[in-house]
Amino acid sequence: MTALGLHDVHKSFGITPIIRGVSLEVGKGERHAIIGPNGAGKSTLFHLISGRFPLTEGSIRLNGEDITGLKPYQINRRGLSRSFQVTNIFPKMTVFENVRCGVLWHLGYRYSFWHNTRKLKDANDRAMAILQQIGLADRAQLPASFLTYAEQRALEIGITIAGGAEVVMLDEPTAGMSRSETAHFVSLIRKVTEGRTLVMVEHDMGVVFDLADRISVLVYGQIIASDTPANIRNSKAVQEAYLGQALESHGEAEH
Amino acid sequence: MSDATMTAARGNPALDLLRRYGIWVIAAAVMIVLPKIFTSGAALTTMCLMGIMIVFSLAYNMLLGQTGMLSFGHAVYYGLGGFLAVHAMNTIAAGKLAIPLPVVPLAGGAMGLIFGFIFGAVSTRRAGTVFAMISLGLGELIASLSLILRGFFGGEEGITANRTKMLTLWGVRFGPQIEVYYLIAAWCFACMIAMYAFTCTPLGRMCNAVRDNPERAEFVGYSTQMVRFITFCISGFFAGVAGGLAAINFELMNAVNISGAQSGVVLLMAYIGGIGHFVGPILGAVLVVLLQVFLSDLTGAWMLYFGLIFITMVMFAPGGMAGLIMLHLPLWRRGTLLQIVPSYAVMLVPVLMGLAGLVTLIETSHHQLVKAATDGPAMKLFGIAYNSNSLLPWIVALALMGGGLYLGKLWGPRMADAYSDAAHGQDSNKREAGK
Amino acid sequence: MLELVIFSTLNGVLYGMLLFLLASGLTLIFSMMGVLNFAHASFYMLGAYFGFQLSQWLDFWVALFVAPVCVGLVGAAVERWGLRTVHKWGHVPELLFTFGLAFVVEELVQMVWGKLPVDYRVPALLDFHAFELFGTTYPAFRMFMLLISVAIFLVLLMILTRSRIGLIIQAALTHPNMVAMLGHNVPKVFMMVFGFGSGLAGLAGVIAGPALVTQPSMAHVLGPILFVVVVFGGLGSLPGAFIASLLIGLIQTFAIAINYSLGDALSAIGMARPMQGVLSDLWQVTVAQVGPVVPYLMLVLILIFRPTGLMGTREN
Ligand SMILES: Nc1ncnc2c1ncn2[C@@H]1O[C@H](COP(=O)(O)OP(=O)(O)OP(=O)(O)O)[C@@H](O)[C@H]1O
Ligand SMILES: [Mg+2]
């Protein structure tokens, strides 16, 4: 069963083609990593899937339904949630409220102006549980802008998973983190995406090989390989195009 | 009034209740008692106006403060609500409609809601500057239409009504101003609660989310356009209620009530009070009405002071009065509020000097330019009689202003230090310096 | 009829060119600084009053050159000691600052020159009829206004397309962050842009003052129309502002000249006028009365159907 299916997706900004015919299938419950050099178009691909940019060509399916051309909120309501490479939270609201914003729609409160959020036990409990999961429970009443960078990244993931979406997409969740923070984050991601489909972009090969069931390599807007971690590691084409340098630098960092 | 106070008060249920509702009990008590303290007719009219403006500016702040929508045309809903209410009153007086007067503001609200719905559908598709411009365009459009459609708007003179010619309810005729005051106070109180409650609802919370980061709000399932639209309609409703109250209070509605100037005034009120907090617009409405009443009595140049106050606020206190008060909340919690009083008291000297200089300058020029031709150059200010022709008052004014500015600049950093000592404690400052 | 068309066209183009003098400055300020200047029309008013005062003390021809410079200096001072402080709070407070400024300027003008219109006369040198057509005369001063505004327009065009500064400005119009990248002293550039834009508005005031009425309400009557022009043309687009200026100038002038109502139209085709109901007024209203409404209607419509305006590229 495919959770997310891309069929011959193209995207150009003006006359510059950035995504040049990407087709991809992500199975239900699969943890899929997308890797590739800087500027390959990974974030752009995320934007296309989540509805932030319109496609130039091609189609995208979510659980078998066509979601091409839908608005971000429509796609989100159908069970796809994403995080951003550059932290994208509600800075003036409290950490607790940030997460609760991610919860409200999916518990059916929608645009209600007749419920009192303080009395919404289900929403508040769920938000609190998420905060516990991401380790920010003791920061709950702080404005989000007061958090440290790593905490904001955690919050970013918290907002993303709060709605209980089946397909979770994370754009470089561990970028800019120290080694120990990264290790903590890997177990966090593993924990919170239990039983869900995960698509993530990541530069840290340790994280990628640790977490992913399958890996796709995106180079200049095209997928040059999509396979299991072991096969990707051994693929000549991938070695040449990208992984060679990435693995080397990863190895160096470990010594 | 936030989630923080909510969690802080957990434990003792009685205390919890008191914390949560105590402020409303106090507000109600104040509204009931005020006319017993300030019994003069002028005070009563002023307080009626305050009540109306509190509702209007709170409605306005649903847009600006809560959802981040800057509107330059909110008087449209206030005015239309008011005009419909006036017509409703006349219809009732003619015996064609049988509803009691206290319900009439609801008619105004309905009008505000309907037009909020129509114009909101058009304007809330866009945010930011474009929304602001559409609101300005719609505002001017309706304002100029109001001069053309004489049947509904009554042209320059407006439309009058007589509130005493209504059905009587429990024998209350709403003839005396005090009865109207309690009617307005009751509506004002109900609207305040309703609008506060709105901030606690899922939609109300998402308004803040849309204000803070509209893009992200779309990725948690909310259409920002829909959030803006529904909020706009609700805000239109309350603005209409305020208009209805105004119609009852003045028994008159005219083109001024629906003009761009009225839209500007509500913006000033909300902003001066502070758009970041629920109480802000209430403070702003009270202050601005007071200024309108008292300043216009004291000086002919009151509009100028009004504009200067607004500019000063925008430049130096973008959080408004509520923001200034909130700045001192941590100090109060730490119990260090008294500690900064001396430092503020010292600052009072240059501030008063500068103000005295500015007032002298404005008043003397005002006298010289506006009144001297008819009343002669002799004038009186702060109890001192002098001649506006002579050079001395000008020199004194400029010297006071210059001195105030100089001393203020001198003391400013010290005051800031005193504040941060009080807010974060002296030791923490020292520790940071030691690092 | 022909006479009406000719004179209205002339007046419409004149009004449009005046609008453009203001709109070009406003567009420039908006594009480079991101500030939608509510007080722009106030600088126009200051121009008219300074022009009046200087021509009282000295001479109109001195005023023509000195008053715009004074207004420009006032504008630069406002930027330096006002806007710059507010800049750090963001665009909304900037807008509100200019909103408050417009308020204060109006009050100051009222205090200094009174609430009634001042007697700002056409200079004697130009106080004659330029030509006569079908028995109607056209004042020379209006021709002079047209001349000045066209001349300024041409000079602006030259500066924009031929000079180094013009190229920088053009770059800044399309890529607002360019100015900083080019290594210019941004605050100083902002101050000069604001001063220059205000000066242009002041010049428009000096030449419009004698022909239109110089009174304290002239700013807030014109201000909203000015916004219509820049938004209609497309925020940040000078060609758009030019087209919109002329369009609105012509529409308003023609509307005033046509004294014809919907009801007249109905009776002309042999139908009875509806006399009842709240909207019955709508049938009595003449085109001339609707004139002031038209620009706002245009604004609302274009923002609904083409939010970027006629030639704009930016949405916000
Ligand atoms: N809105 C846009 N307009 C024009 N070009 C864009 C836009 N967004 C991205 N690009 C270009 O598309 C290319 C791909 O960008 P993208 O952010 O998708 O790369 P990426 O693979 O995520 O890189 P990184 O690893 O650095 O995050 C880049 O060359 C970028 O300059
Ligand atoms: Mg990226």
Short mmCIF file of N, CA and C in Angstrom, two decimals, chain B residues 37 70 73 86 101 107 118 146 149 185 228 301 364 369 375 384 417:
data_model
loop_
_atom_site.label_atom_id
_atom_site.label_comp_id
_atom_site.label_asym_id
_atom_site.label_seq_id
_atom_site.Cartn_x
_atom_site.Cartn_y
_atom_site.Cartn_z
N ILE B 37 -20.84 58.15 41.98
CA ILE B 37 -19.74 59.02 42.42
C ILE B 37 -19.69 60.28 41.55
N LEU B 70 -4.90 45.27 9.82
CA LEU B 70 -4.98 46.71 10.02
C LEU B 70 -6.10 47.27 9.15
N GLY B 73 -11.12 51.23 7.86
CA GLY B 73 -12.52 51.52 7.53
C GLY B 73 -13.51 50.84 8.43
N VAL B 86 -31.13 53.64 14.24
CA VAL B 86 -31.95 54.85 14.22
C VAL B 86 -33.25 54.60 13.45
N LEU B 101 -36.66 48.98 23.43
CA LEU B 101 -35.42 49.71 23.14
C LEU B 101 -34.14 48.94 23.47
N ALA B 107 -30.13 44.99 16.57
CA ALA B 107 -30.40 45.29 15.16
C ALA B 107 -29.14 45.89 14.53
N ILE B 118 -20.50 40.61 3.86
CA ILE B 118 -20.35 40.99 2.44
C ILE B 118 -18.95 41.54 2.16
N SER B 146 -22.61 57.62 1.56
CA SER B 146 -23.53 58.08 2.61
C SER B 146 -24.01 59.50 2.33
N LEU B 149 -26.81 58.77 -0.82
CA LEU B 149 -28.07 58.10 -0.53
C LEU B 149 -28.75 58.78 0.66
N ALA B 185 -24.11 50.45 29.88
CA ALA B 185 -23.18 49.71 30.73
C ALA B 185 -23.47 48.21 30.64
N ARG B 228 -9.59 34.75 9.12
CA ARG B 228 -9.75 36.20 9.02
C ARG B 228 -11.21 36.56 8.74
N ALA B 301 -6.34 73.73 21.00
CA ALA B 301 -5.43 72.94 20.17
C ALA B 301 -5.44 71.48 20.58
N THR B 364 0.99 79.23 23.47
CA THR B 364 1.31 80.61 23.10
C THR B 364 1.13 80.81 21.60
N LEU B 369 -1.72 82.98 17.16
CA LEU B 369 -2.17 82.77 15.78
C LEU B 369 -3.69 82.79 15.65
N ASP B 375 -9.03 88.58 20.73
CA ASP B 375 -8.99 88.77 22.18
C ASP B 375 -7.80 89.58 22.67
N ILE B 384 -0.37 81.73 35.12
CA ILE B 384 0.50 82.91 34.96
C ILE B 384 -0.03 83.74 33.79
N ASP B 417 18.77 51.20 33.74
CA ASP B 417 19.51 50.32 34.64
C ASP B 417 18.67 49.95 35.85
#
